[in-house]
């Protein structure tokens, strides 16, 4: 076992951990803040809470068809509403691994670890494809 | 330790107040007609979901299982929410738990990037397809197959033996090529533990399958990641658990975006679940040394079996 590889790996892991700690904290704070605005009705809602509750026994397709849940990236247009802001905050939290992977890939590249740089970049690409909705609406 | 616990209690109480506070606000929404499906006011379900997720967070940490595997079958069976939203919330619960625990595990060398990234790459692709397939299938079929899968997981947990530090294995060509090996300090054993892996190809194939299942049913899939790492590939248990969290945080992200873009993420359901699970996990971490994980594990297996049977019966319309 190469000692240098072990210490390189530990450095990359520390980089990933540092980014993970900060970015996930931002995501969690965003969720808490957005949900507070949501439940306190501090901002307008795109869909009233009781409308959601009256239909949450229906599947996602049915809710989208009724206009009670956004499909694709259409929700961005309603970002000024508290419910959509909560959704955006959830989206922000789920972006955490993308940011961590970007930092890790840069770290692997700086250590000339090309195999893991490629794996890291491919992983980012997979996540970006999922986030873009390319597969979701063209499958 | 004590201060941590008190902090966790305050966190839980604060979150509960946050969720109950709106109930004191006079608003037409709270006096809205009760949804015809459940016969119970909507906010009761939201509070119940938070409380349930909170206790689930405690149990999950003590039993050493991810939250998603318990969350999805129980909530989809006993709450009025459609399984689409429960699966999305289940993924978010597992994801947020993994993100919270990730940094300390990485710093201690218990979550290994060289081991986790190749598996996550394969698993995340299949988890996207799993989510797509799951959302395309009838919900009764999903509920039925979820029941079967959960009963299978309960059996797997009942029969599986975990190996804290497996025998040193001879690394295979794939693990040598990617340089997958590591060393961590085991506080229990009071020594540095070096490790290698073998059966990398077979393990990778299994991660493709696990990713698909996780995406399809909204499960964190730690229940499957850990045995594959530990029993099949020869990774020490602590590293297997830590790296499993890393893998599921990436796989969960890939799958949850399919749900989000299909309109299956409802903040009204997802956020109380996340908040409850995170608050409960803090309490669980504090209580962990005071409990015997084995006895809790048996309780979890029984809960899983009941939830699996309930889900199966719901799937066939009983």
Short mmCIF file of C-alpha atoms in Angstrom, two decimals:
data_model
loop_
_atom_site.label_atom_id
_atom_site.label_comp_id
_atom_site.label_asym_id
_atom_site.label_seq_id
_atom_site.Cartn_x
_atom_site.Cartn_y
_atom_site.Cartn_z
CA UNK A 1 0.00 0.00 0.00
CA UNK A 2 1.53 3.30 -1.06
CA UNK A 3 1.69 5.80 1.76
CA UNK A 4 1.55 8.71 -0.72
CA UNK A 5 -1.70 7.45 -2.23
CA UNK A 6 -3.23 7.12 1.23
CA UNK A 7 -2.33 10.67 2.15
CA UNK A 8 -3.54 11.97 -1.25
CA UNK A 9 -6.85 10.17 -0.74
CA UNK A 10 -7.19 11.58 2.76
CA UNK A 11 -6.58 15.10 1.41
CA UNK A 12 -9.25 14.70 -1.28
CA UNK A 13 -11.65 13.33 1.32
CA UNK A 14 -10.99 16.30 3.58
CA UNK A 15 -11.68 18.63 0.65
CA UNK A 16 -14.95 16.78 -0.11
CA UNK A 17 -15.90 16.85 3.58
CA UNK A 18 -15.22 20.58 3.96
CA UNK A 19 -17.38 21.42 0.94
CA UNK A 20 -20.07 18.95 2.01
CA UNK A 21 -20.28 20.50 5.48
CA UNK A 22 -20.71 24.05 4.18
CA UNK A 23 -22.98 23.40 1.22
CA UNK A 24 -25.31 20.99 3.02
CA UNK A 25 -25.63 23.50 5.89
CA UNK A 26 -26.68 26.16 3.36
CA UNK A 27 -29.20 23.72 1.86
CA UNK A 28 -30.68 22.78 5.25
CA UNK A 29 -30.89 26.45 6.28
CA UNK A 30 -32.62 27.25 2.97
CA UNK A 31 -35.15 24.47 3.53
CA UNK A 32 -35.86 25.62 7.09
CA UNK A 33 -36.25 29.25 6.02
CA UNK A 34 -38.41 28.49 2.99
CA UNK A 35 -40.67 26.14 4.94
CA UNK A 36 -41.11 28.74 7.66
CA UNK A 37 -42.26 31.23 5.02
CA UNK A 38 -44.54 28.50 3.66
CA UNK A 39 -46.33 27.53 6.87
CA UNK A 40 -46.55 31.09 8.19
CA UNK A 41 -47.95 32.26 4.84
CA UNK A 42 -45.33 35.03 4.78
CA UNK A 43 -45.32 34.80 0.98
CA UNK A 44 -48.15 33.98 -1.39
CA UNK A 45 -48.71 30.33 -2.36
CA UNK A 46 -49.00 29.05 -5.91
CA UNK A 47 -51.30 26.27 -4.61
CA UNK A 48 -53.25 26.46 -1.36
CA UNK A 49 -52.27 23.93 1.31
CA UNK A 50 -55.77 22.49 1.62
CA UNK A 51 -55.88 21.91 -2.16
CA UNK A 52 -52.71 19.84 -1.90
CA UNK A 53 -54.06 17.99 1.14
CA UNK A 54 -57.36 17.23 -0.55
CA UNK A 55 -55.51 15.60 -3.43
CA UNK A 56 -52.42 14.00 -1.93
CA UNK A 57 -53.98 10.58 -2.28
CA UNK A 58 -53.71 11.00 -6.07
CA UNK A 59 -50.57 10.19 -8.01
CA UNK A 60 -48.09 12.80 -9.23
CA UNK A 61 -49.44 12.67 -12.80
CA UNK A 62 -52.95 13.47 -11.57
CA UNK A 63 -51.71 16.35 -9.42
CA UNK A 64 -49.73 17.77 -12.36
CA UNK A 65 -52.80 17.39 -14.61
CA UNK A 66 -54.88 19.34 -12.07
CA UNK A 67 -52.24 22.08 -11.99
CA UNK A 68 -51.52 21.45 -8.30
CA UNK A 69 -47.92 20.33 -8.76
CA UNK A 70 -45.36 21.68 -11.23
CA UNK A 71 -43.85 19.45 -13.92
CA UNK A 72 -40.32 19.78 -15.27
CA UNK A 73 -38.68 23.15 -14.66
CA UNK A 74 -41.93 25.11 -14.92
CA UNK A 75 -41.78 25.80 -11.18
CA UNK A 76 -38.96 28.29 -11.66
CA UNK A 77 -41.52 30.81 -12.93
CA UNK A 78 -43.29 30.71 -9.55
CA UNK A 79 -40.19 31.15 -7.38
CA UNK A 80 -41.80 34.11 -5.59
CA UNK A 81 -44.32 31.77 -3.98
CA UNK A 82 -43.49 30.13 -0.64
CA UNK A 83 -44.38 26.59 -1.74
CA UNK A 84 -42.22 26.86 -4.85
CA UNK A 85 -39.44 28.43 -2.80
CA UNK A 86 -39.57 25.36 -0.53
CA UNK A 87 -39.26 23.15 -3.59
CA UNK A 88 -36.30 25.22 -4.80
CA UNK A 89 -34.67 24.85 -1.36
CA UNK A 90 -35.05 21.07 -1.59
CA UNK A 91 -33.48 21.25 -5.05
CA UNK A 92 -30.64 23.31 -3.63
CA UNK A 93 -29.93 20.72 -0.92
CA UNK A 94 -29.82 17.94 -3.51
CA UNK A 95 -27.19 19.90 -5.47
CA UNK A 96 -24.73 19.37 -2.61
CA UNK A 97 -23.07 16.25 -4.08
CA UNK A 98 -22.54 18.06 -7.42
CA UNK A 99 -20.54 20.83 -5.72
CA UNK A 100 -18.61 18.30 -3.61
CA UNK A 101 -17.79 16.21 -6.68
CA UNK A 102 -16.55 19.30 -8.55
CA UNK A 103 -14.20 20.08 -5.65
CA UNK A 104 -13.07 16.43 -5.45
CA UNK A 105 -12.49 16.21 -9.23
CA UNK A 106 -10.34 19.36 -9.13
CA UNK A 107 -8.44 17.85 -6.23
CA UNK A 108 -7.90 14.57 -8.11
CA UNK A 109 -6.75 16.49 -11.19
CA UNK A 110 -4.26 18.55 -9.20
CA UNK A 111 -2.75 15.24 -8.03
CA UNK A 112 -2.66 13.91 -11.62
CA UNK A 113 -5.11 11.15 -10.68
CA UNK A 114 -6.73 11.09 -14.11
CA UNK A 115 -8.83 7.96 -13.63
CA UNK A 116 -10.67 9.48 -10.66
CA UNK A 117 -10.86 12.89 -12.30
CA UNK A 118 -12.76 11.23 -15.14
CA UNK A 119 -14.96 9.23 -12.73
CA UNK A 120 -15.74 12.43 -10.82
CA UNK A 121 -16.56 14.38 -13.98
CA UNK A 122 -18.70 11.54 -15.35
CA UNK A 123 -20.57 11.45 -12.05
CA UNK A 124 -21.23 15.19 -12.28
CA UNK A 125 -22.45 14.68 -15.86
CA UNK A 126 -24.87 11.92 -14.74
CA UNK A 127 -26.26 14.15 -11.99
CA UNK A 128 -26.60 17.11 -14.37
CA UNK A 129 -28.47 14.91 -16.84
CA UNK A 130 -30.84 13.88 -14.03
CA UNK A 131 -31.27 17.51 -12.94
CA UNK A 132 -31.86 18.71 -16.51
CA UNK A 133 -34.78 16.33 -16.97
CA UNK A 134 -33.48 15.14 -20.37
CA UNK A 135 -34.10 11.50 -19.45
CA UNK A 136 -37.24 12.22 -17.44
CA UNK A 137 -39.15 13.65 -20.40
CA UNK A 138 -37.50 11.82 -23.30
CA UNK A 139 -37.64 8.21 -22.12
CA UNK B 1 -21.92 13.70 25.20
CA UNK B 2 -24.54 15.07 27.58
CA UNK B 3 -24.44 18.50 25.95
CA UNK B 4 -24.89 16.91 22.54
CA UNK B 5 -27.97 15.13 23.78
CA UNK B 6 -29.45 18.27 25.27
CA UNK B 7 -28.73 20.05 21.98
CA UNK B 8 -30.59 17.30 20.16
CA UNK B 9 -33.56 17.60 22.52
CA UNK B 10 -33.67 21.37 21.96
CA UNK B 11 -33.42 20.84 18.22
CA UNK B 12 -36.33 18.41 18.32
CA UNK B 13 -38.45 20.67 20.53
CA UNK B 14 -37.65 23.68 18.38
CA UNK B 15 -38.60 21.87 15.21
CA UNK B 16 -41.84 20.65 16.77
CA UNK B 17 -42.71 24.21 17.82
CA UNK B 18 -41.90 25.36 14.30
CA UNK B 19 -44.30 22.85 12.86
CA UNK B 20 -47.05 23.36 15.43
CA UNK B 21 -46.78 27.16 15.44
CA UNK B 22 -48.75 27.63 12.22
CA UNK B 23 -51.64 25.82 13.85
CA UNK B 24 -51.98 28.75 16.20
CA UNK B 25 -52.11 31.18 13.30
CA UNK B 26 -55.64 32.03 12.34
CA UNK B 27 -55.95 31.23 8.67
CA UNK B 28 -58.67 30.02 6.42
CA UNK B 29 -56.48 27.12 5.32
CA UNK B 30 -56.57 25.59 8.77
CA UNK B 31 -60.31 25.70 8.85
CA UNK B 32 -60.49 24.21 5.38
CA UNK B 33 -62.68 21.19 4.78
CA UNK B 34 -61.13 17.91 5.77
CA UNK B 35 -59.86 15.90 2.80
CA UNK B 36 -62.42 13.24 2.04
CA UNK B 37 -59.85 10.48 1.85
CA UNK B 38 -58.64 10.22 5.40
CA UNK B 39 -61.33 11.97 7.44
CA UNK B 40 -58.59 13.66 9.47
CA UNK B 41 -57.52 17.31 9.17
CA UNK B 42 -54.49 17.75 6.88
CA UNK B 43 -52.31 19.37 9.52
CA UNK B 44 -52.77 16.36 11.81
CA UNK B 45 -51.15 14.20 9.15
CA UNK B 46 -48.29 16.68 8.69
CA UNK B 47 -47.59 16.79 12.43
CA UNK B 48 -47.96 12.99 12.66
CA UNK B 49 -45.48 12.61 9.82
CA UNK B 50 -42.95 14.81 11.62
CA UNK B 51 -43.41 12.94 14.92
CA UNK B 52 -43.19 9.57 13.15
CA UNK B 53 -40.04 10.64 11.25
CA UNK B 54 -38.54 11.90 14.49
CA UNK B 55 -38.92 8.52 16.22
CA UNK B 56 -37.83 6.78 13.05
CA UNK B 57 -34.65 8.87 13.10
CA UNK B 58 -33.91 7.69 16.64
CA UNK B 59 -34.57 4.03 15.82
CA UNK B 60 -32.69 4.12 12.51
CA UNK B 61 -29.47 5.41 14.08
CA UNK B 62 -29.57 2.94 16.98
CA UNK B 63 -30.41 0.01 14.70
CA UNK B 64 -27.81 1.04 12.12
CA UNK B 65 -30.25 1.20 9.19
CA UNK B 66 -31.01 4.05 6.82
CA UNK B 67 -34.26 5.90 7.31
CA UNK B 68 -35.65 5.31 3.83
CA UNK B 69 -36.07 1.57 4.19
CA UNK B 70 -38.38 2.05 7.18
CA UNK B 71 -39.96 5.31 6.05
CA UNK B 72 -41.37 4.27 2.67
CA UNK B 73 -43.21 1.04 3.59
CA UNK B 74 -44.64 2.43 6.84
CA UNK B 75 -45.71 5.86 5.55
CA UNK B 76 -47.11 4.46 2.30
CA UNK B 77 -49.10 1.89 4.29
CA UNK B 78 -50.41 3.96 7.18
CA UNK B 79 -50.60 7.56 5.92
CA UNK B 80 -53.03 8.88 3.29
CA UNK B 81 -50.31 10.10 0.92
CA UNK B 82 -49.92 8.55 -2.51
CA UNK B 83 -46.83 6.38 -2.80
CA UNK B 84 -45.28 8.74 -5.39
CA UNK B 85 -44.80 11.47 -2.73
CA UNK B 86 -43.74 8.96 -0.09
CA UNK B 87 -41.00 7.55 -2.34
CA UNK B 88 -39.73 11.03 -3.14
CA UNK B 89 -39.77 11.95 0.57
CA UNK B 90 -38.07 8.62 1.39
CA UNK B 91 -35.22 9.46 -0.97
CA UNK B 92 -34.92 12.94 0.52
CA UNK B 93 -34.93 11.53 4.06
CA UNK B 94 -32.14 9.10 3.20
CA UNK B 95 -30.25 11.76 1.26
CA UNK B 96 -30.39 14.40 4.00
CA UNK B 97 -29.34 11.86 6.62
CA UNK B 98 -26.36 10.83 4.51
CA UNK B 99 -25.38 14.45 3.85
CA UNK B 100 -25.52 15.26 7.58
CA UNK B 101 -23.35 12.31 8.55
CA UNK B 102 -21.01 12.52 5.55
CA UNK B 103 -18.41 15.09 6.62
CA UNK B 104 -17.35 13.54 9.95
CA UNK B 105 -17.19 10.07 8.39
CA UNK B 106 -14.98 11.33 5.54
CA UNK B 107 -12.68 13.13 7.98
CA UNK B 108 -12.26 9.96 10.06
CA UNK B 109 -11.48 7.87 6.97
CA UNK B 110 -14.68 5.86 7.43
CA UNK B 111 -16.15 7.00 4.11
CA UNK B 112 -13.80 6.31 1.25
CA UNK B 113 -14.07 8.21 -2.04
CA UNK B 114 -11.92 5.78 -4.05
CA UNK B 115 -14.27 2.96 -3.05
CA UNK B 116 -17.51 4.92 -3.21
CA UNK B 117 -17.23 6.91 -6.43
CA UNK B 118 -17.04 4.05 -8.98
CA UNK B 119 -19.99 2.31 -7.28
CA UNK B 120 -21.98 5.54 -7.09
CA UNK B 121 -21.35 6.24 -10.78
CA UNK B 122 -22.93 2.92 -11.75
CA UNK B 123 -25.64 3.10 -9.11
CA UNK B 124 -26.70 6.66 -9.95
CA UNK B 125 -27.31 5.82 -13.62
CA UNK B 126 -29.47 2.84 -12.69
CA UNK B 127 -31.26 4.79 -9.94
CA UNK B 128 -32.46 7.32 -12.56
CA UNK B 129 -33.93 4.46 -14.60
CA UNK B 130 -35.35 2.88 -11.45
CA UNK B 131 -37.15 6.13 -10.63
CA UNK B 132 -38.47 6.42 -14.19
CA UNK B 133 -39.74 2.83 -14.18
CA UNK B 134 -41.22 3.26 -10.69
CA UNK B 135 -43.19 6.33 -11.71
CA UNK B 136 -44.41 4.68 -14.92
CA UNK B 137 -45.82 1.58 -13.18
CA UNK B 138 -49.24 1.41 -11.48
CA UNK B 139 -49.05 2.39 -7.81
CA UNK B 140 -50.75 -0.85 -6.70
CA UNK B 141 -48.01 -2.85 -8.39
CA UNK B 142 -45.33 -0.67 -6.75
CA UNK B 143 -47.01 -1.12 -3.36
CA UNK B 144 -47.17 -4.89 -3.87
CA UNK B 145 -43.57 -5.28 -5.02
CA UNK B 146 -42.40 -2.89 -2.30
CA UNK B 147 -44.01 -5.22 0.24
CA UNK B 148 -42.14 -8.18 -1.24
CA UNK B 149 -38.84 -6.26 -1.30
CA UNK B 150 -39.29 -5.07 2.32
CA UNK B 151 -40.07 -8.61 3.54
CA UNK B 152 -36.95 -9.73 1.65
CA UNK B 153 -34.89 -7.01 3.37
CA UNK B 154 -36.24 -8.10 6.78
CA UNK B 155 -35.16 -11.67 6.02
CA UNK B 156 -31.77 -10.47 4.76
CA UNK B 157 -31.24 -8.46 7.96
CA UNK B 158 -32.32 -11.41 10.08
CA UNK B 159 -29.95 -13.87 8.39
CA UNK B 160 -26.96 -11.71 7.54
CA UNK B 161 -23.87 -11.87 9.66
CA UNK B 162 -21.71 -8.77 9.64
CA UNK B 163 -17.98 -8.96 9.74
CA UNK B 164 -16.44 -6.05 11.68
CA UNK B 165 -13.01 -6.51 10.17
CA UNK B 166 -12.96 -9.18 7.45
CA UNK B 167 -9.88 -11.27 6.80
CA UNK B 168 -7.35 -9.39 4.69
CA UNK B 169 -8.25 -10.07 1.08
CA UNK B 170 -6.11 -10.33 -2.02
CA UNK B 171 -6.95 -7.28 -4.18
CA UNK B 172 -8.26 -8.10 -7.66
CA UNK B 173 -7.08 -6.49 -10.89
CA UNK B 174 -9.89 -3.88 -10.96
CA UNK B 175 -9.28 -2.67 -7.43
CA UNK B 176 -5.53 -2.53 -8.10
CA UNK B 177 -6.12 -0.60 -11.32
CA UNK B 178 -8.27 1.98 -9.50
CA UNK B 179 -6.12 1.91 -6.38
CA UNK B 180 -9.04 1.09 -4.11
CA UNK B 181 -7.62 0.42 -0.67
CA UNK B 182 -7.44 2.29 2.57
CA UNK B 183 -6.45 2.53 6.17
CA UNK B 184 -8.50 3.82 9.09
CA UNK B 185 -8.08 4.10 12.84
CA UNK B 186 -10.45 1.79 14.69
CA UNK B 187 -11.16 3.31 18.09
CA UNK B 188 -12.60 0.03 19.40
CA UNK B 189 -9.60 -2.05 18.34
CA UNK B 190 -7.20 0.82 19.12
CA UNK B 191 -5.17 0.28 15.98
CA UNK B 192 -4.82 1.27 12.34
CA UNK B 193 -6.74 -1.13 10.11
CA UNK B 194 -5.56 -1.43 6.50
CA UNK B 195 -7.99 -2.90 3.96
CA UNK B 196 -8.22 -4.00 0.34
CA UNK B 197 -11.16 -5.19 -1.72
CA UNK B 198 -11.84 -8.06 -4.05
CA UNK B 199 -14.75 -9.18 -6.29
CA UNK B 200 -14.94 -5.62 -7.60
CA UNK B 201 -16.70 -6.56 -10.85
CA UNK B 202 -19.46 -8.53 -9.11
CA UNK B 203 -19.84 -5.81 -6.47
CA UNK B 204 -20.19 -3.19 -9.22
CA UNK B 205 -22.92 -5.23 -10.92
CA UNK B 206 -24.80 -5.49 -7.64
CA UNK B 207 -24.56 -1.73 -7.16
CA UNK B 208 -26.28 -1.28 -10.53
CA UNK B 209 -29.15 -3.46 -9.27
CA UNK B 210 -29.26 -1.78 -5.84
CA UNK B 211 -29.35 1.66 -7.47
CA UNK B 212 -32.29 0.61 -9.62
CA UNK B 213 -34.22 -0.70 -6.61
CA UNK B 214 -33.42 2.42 -4.59
CA UNK B 215 -34.70 4.71 -7.34
CA UNK B 216 -37.77 2.61 -8.00
CA UNK B 217 -38.93 2.35 -4.39
CA UNK B 218 -37.42 5.52 -2.90
CA UNK B 219 -35.17 3.57 -0.54
CA UNK B 220 -31.78 4.78 0.59
CA UNK B 221 -30.47 1.25 -0.07
CA UNK B 222 -27.97 1.23 2.79
CA UNK B 223 -29.51 -2.13 3.73
CA UNK B 224 -27.96 -3.57 0.54
CA UNK B 225 -24.86 -1.39 0.10
CA UNK B 226 -23.38 -2.41 3.44
CA UNK B 227 -23.56 -6.22 2.98
CA UNK B 228 -22.15 -5.94 -0.56
CA UNK B 229 -19.21 -3.83 0.62
CA UNK B 230 -18.67 -5.80 3.81
CA UNK B 231 -19.52 -9.44 3.07
CA UNK B 232 -18.83 -9.62 -0.67
CA UNK B 233 -15.98 -7.18 -1.23
CA UNK B 234 -14.22 -7.50 2.12
CA UNK B 235 -14.51 -3.89 3.31
CA UNK B 236 -14.41 -3.44 7.12
CA UNK B 237 -17.91 -2.84 8.49
CA UNK B 238 -17.30 0.75 9.67
CA UNK B 239 -15.90 1.76 6.28
CA UNK B 240 -18.76 -0.09 4.54
CA UNK B 241 -21.38 1.84 6.55
CA UNK B 242 -19.63 5.20 6.02
CA UNK B 243 -19.05 4.69 2.30
CA UNK B 244 -22.62 3.42 1.85
CA UNK B 245 -23.83 6.85 2.99
CA UNK B 246 -21.61 8.52 0.43
CA UNK B 247 -22.95 6.27 -2.35
CA UNK B 248 -26.59 6.78 -1.41
CA UNK B 249 -26.20 10.56 -1.20
CA UNK B 250 -25.12 10.55 -4.87
CA UNK B 251 -27.65 7.92 -6.01
CA UNK B 252 -30.42 9.62 -4.08
CA UNK B 253 -29.66 12.94 -5.76
CA UNK B 254 -29.90 11.36 -9.21
CA UNK B 255 -33.20 9.62 -8.46
CA UNK B 256 -34.88 12.41 -6.50
CA UNK B 257 -34.59 14.80 -9.44
CA UNK B 258 -36.69 12.43 -11.54
CA UNK B 259 -39.38 12.61 -8.83
CA UNK B 260 -39.01 16.38 -8.48
CA UNK B 261 -39.37 17.04 -12.20
CA UNK B 262 -42.36 14.69 -12.40
CA UNK B 263 -44.16 16.73 -9.73
CA UNK B 264 -43.79 14.06 -7.04
CA UNK B 265 -41.92 16.19 -4.47
CA UNK B 266 -44.44 17.91 -2.21
CA UNK B 267 -42.69 20.21 0.31
CA UNK B 268 -45.70 19.83 2.62
CA UNK B 269 -44.80 16.14 3.01
CA UNK B 270 -41.06 16.08 2.32
CA UNK B 271 -39.88 18.83 4.66
CA UNK B 272 -41.53 17.62 7.91
CA UNK B 273 -40.15 14.16 7.10
CA UNK B 274 -36.62 15.51 6.59
CA UNK B 275 -36.84 17.71 9.70
CA UNK B 276 -38.17 14.88 11.87
CA UNK B 277 -35.57 12.42 10.65
CA UNK B 278 -32.67 14.83 11.17
CA UNK B 279 -33.81 15.82 14.67
CA UNK B 280 -34.40 12.17 15.57
CA UNK B 281 -31.01 11.15 14.24
CA UNK B 282 -29.33 13.63 16.60
CA UNK B 283 -31.19 12.12 19.56
CA UNK B 284 -30.45 8.62 18.26
CA UNK B 285 -26.72 9.36 18.10
CA UNK B 286 -26.87 10.55 21.70
CA UNK B 287 -28.83 7.49 22.85
CA UNK B 288 -26.73 5.02 20.86
CA UNK B 289 -24.29 4.11 23.68
CA UNK B 290 -27.23 3.54 26.07
CA UNK B 291 -28.95 0.95 23.91
CA UNK B 292 -28.12 -2.54 22.85
CA UNK B 293 -28.15 -2.30 19.05
CA UNK B 294 -28.93 -6.03 18.69
CA UNK B 295 -32.25 -5.80 20.55
CA UNK B 296 -33.22 -2.68 18.59
CA UNK B 297 -32.25 -4.48 15.39
CA UNK B 298 -34.73 -7.27 16.20
CA UNK B 299 -37.46 -4.66 16.77
CA UNK B 300 -36.60 -3.06 13.40
CA UNK B 301 -36.76 -6.44 11.65
CA UNK B 302 -40.22 -7.05 13.16
CA UNK B 303 -41.38 -3.54 12.15
CA UNK B 304 -40.04 -4.12 8.63
CA UNK B 305 -41.84 -7.45 8.35
CA UNK B 306 -45.15 -5.92 9.51
CA UNK B 307 -44.74 -2.93 7.18
CA UNK B 308 -43.85 -5.28 4.31
CA UNK B 309 -46.93 -7.44 4.85
CA UNK B 310 -49.12 -4.32 5.20
CA UNK B 311 -47.69 -2.88 1.98
CA UNK B 312 -48.22 -6.18 0.19
CA UNK B 313 -51.85 -6.37 1.35
CA UNK B 314 -52.44 -2.73 0.33
CA UNK B 315 -50.99 -3.57 -3.08
CA UNK B 316 -53.58 -6.31 -3.60
CA UNK B 317 -56.35 -4.05 -2.34
CA UNK B 318 -56.90 -5.60 1.10
#
